Amino acid sequence: MGDCIFCKIANGEIPAATIYEDEEFRVILDLGPATRGHALILPKTHAANIYEMPDELVGKAMILAKKMAVRMTQALGCDGFNVVQNNGEAAGQTVFHFHMHLIPRYEKDGAMVSWKPGKLTDETREELLEKLK
Ligand code: 5GP
Ligand code: ZN
């Protein structure tokens, strides 16, 4: 992916504030942070989204998310932690290179990682169980 900005950042062609790096991933500070310390896990190989990610790399990304959550929580003293991963424009994805958001949370930080709960009706539950089970 010649013009993918996250490929360039992940592989060091464009500088970014890196807080962790190994052979397969780079973790950088988000330029438009939701909260203090908001970071992104970027794989060094291109995959647009979770559907395109090799299973093994998804597993490693999740393990890294856990490691970073522990490390960042200790270092920042945050009160909670969101791990968020968007796929597709409809889901809020704006950069089409797989990434995981690491969002430290602080009491009353006002960050919006939430939704208005709907209601699961009997009919929808049955329909979804049929489709998804
Ligand atoms: P998405 O909306 O695709 O899940 O998240 C994209 C994230 O990447 C946003 O939080 C945005 O602030 C961040 N971002 C976009 N471009 C850059 C960049 O060039 N450098 C860094 N560090 N973050 C970026
Ligand atoms: Zn890419």
XYZ file of C-alpha atoms and ligand atoms in Angstrom:
158
model
C 0.000 0.000 0.000
C 2.175 2.834 -1.351
C 0.098 5.718 -0.051
C -1.110 4.314 3.279
C -0.126 6.747 6.029
C -0.200 4.118 8.773
C 2.052 1.800 6.706
C 4.540 4.653 6.515
C 4.275 5.461 10.211
C 4.394 1.805 11.298
C 7.525 1.205 9.222
C 9.282 4.371 10.347
C 9.102 6.265 7.018
C 7.103 9.040 8.703
C 8.078 9.924 12.264
C 5.530 9.432 15.045
C 5.634 9.519 18.837
C 6.402 5.839 19.449
C 5.812 4.341 22.893
C 6.447 0.706 21.911
C 7.888 -1.169 18.939
C 8.658 -4.772 18.042
C 9.093 -6.686 14.782
C 5.386 -6.711 13.978
C 3.866 -3.642 15.637
C 4.430 -0.005 16.469
C 2.401 1.780 19.147
C 2.118 5.553 18.683
C 0.393 8.445 20.394
C -2.791 9.493 18.575
C -2.579 12.977 17.019
C -6.165 13.736 18.011
C -6.401 12.096 21.419
C -9.750 11.359 23.064
C -7.972 11.510 26.421
C -4.447 12.005 27.808
C -2.328 9.101 26.588
C -4.619 7.873 23.759
C -2.440 5.579 21.641
C -2.769 3.363 18.567
C -1.437 -0.129 17.907
C -0.388 -0.385 14.253
C 0.702 -3.641 12.592
C 3.718 -3.109 10.307
C 2.089 -5.104 7.504
C -0.917 -3.636 5.722
C -4.423 -4.923 6.403
C -7.305 -2.504 5.875
C -9.393 -3.897 8.725
C -9.976 -6.887 10.994
C -11.456 -8.924 8.140
C -8.136 -8.734 6.296
C -5.934 -9.382 9.323
C -4.319 -12.833 9.620
C -5.729 -14.644 12.694
C -2.322 -14.993 14.317
C -1.647 -11.248 14.059
C -5.069 -10.407 15.533
C -4.175 -12.593 18.491
C -0.818 -10.891 18.912
C -2.443 -7.435 18.651
C -4.844 -8.313 21.462
C -2.042 -9.619 23.661
C -0.126 -6.405 22.994
C -3.243 -4.366 23.850
C -3.323 -6.082 27.236
C 0.381 -5.451 27.826
C 0.012 -1.782 26.891
C -3.114 -1.395 29.037
C -1.208 -2.638 32.086
C 1.845 -0.514 31.349
C -0.103 2.657 30.517
C -2.415 2.312 33.513
C 0.599 2.066 35.812
C 2.393 4.974 34.165
C -0.574 7.327 33.818
C -2.619 6.388 36.857
C -5.810 6.276 34.790
C -9.043 5.013 36.330
C -10.206 2.832 33.433
C -9.227 1.802 29.927
C -11.009 1.355 26.580
C -9.664 -0.886 23.813
C -11.518 0.123 20.637
C -11.176 -1.104 17.084
C -13.267 0.315 14.205
C -13.931 -1.421 10.876
C -15.494 0.449 7.967
C -16.736 3.988 7.562
C -20.096 3.117 9.125
C -18.241 2.051 12.269
C -16.222 5.260 12.448
C -13.045 4.061 10.748
C -11.236 6.958 9.078
C -7.804 5.436 8.397
C -8.045 2.202 6.463
C -5.080 0.388 7.956
C -6.043 -1.840 10.905
C -5.411 -0.212 14.265
C -6.487 -0.614 17.857
C -7.220 2.415 20.001
C -5.801 2.333 23.519
C -7.758 4.948 25.465
C -6.877 5.597 29.103
C -9.960 6.788 30.963
C -10.164 9.183 33.873
C -13.102 9.898 36.150
C -15.343 12.463 34.458
C -13.025 12.857 31.425
C -16.068 13.388 29.218
C -14.672 11.217 26.389
C -17.379 9.698 24.203
C -16.901 5.968 23.831
C -20.517 5.098 24.416
C -23.944 4.553 22.853
C -27.567 4.925 23.809
C -28.822 1.436 24.749
C -31.718 0.182 22.645
C -34.031 -2.711 23.522
C -33.619 -6.321 22.407
C -37.135 -7.467 21.547
C -38.158 -11.149 21.608
C -38.628 -11.079 17.842
C -35.209 -9.609 17.098
C -33.511 -11.940 19.572
C -35.001 -14.976 17.819
C -34.130 -13.637 14.378
C -30.561 -12.917 15.421
C -30.107 -16.288 17.112
C -31.231 -17.940 13.882
C -28.773 -15.924 11.818
C -25.797 -15.819 14.128
C -25.659 -19.001 16.145
P -10.254 5.556 13.259
O -11.280 6.657 13.242
O -9.865 5.154 11.856
O -10.606 4.385 14.118
O -8.994 6.176 13.960
C -8.018 6.910 13.303
C -7.210 7.604 14.378
O -5.966 7.948 13.844
C -7.837 8.892 14.903
O -7.958 8.796 16.318
C -6.854 9.976 14.480
O -6.735 10.991 15.442
C -5.579 9.203 14.302
N -4.674 9.704 13.278
C -5.009 10.016 11.998
N -3.920 10.383 11.308
C -2.869 10.293 12.176
C -1.463 10.552 12.040
O -0.948 10.939 10.980
N -0.704 10.327 13.137
C -1.232 9.905 14.326
N -0.383 9.718 15.342
N -2.556 9.658 14.481
C -3.354 9.861 13.422
Zn -1.263 0.404 5.543
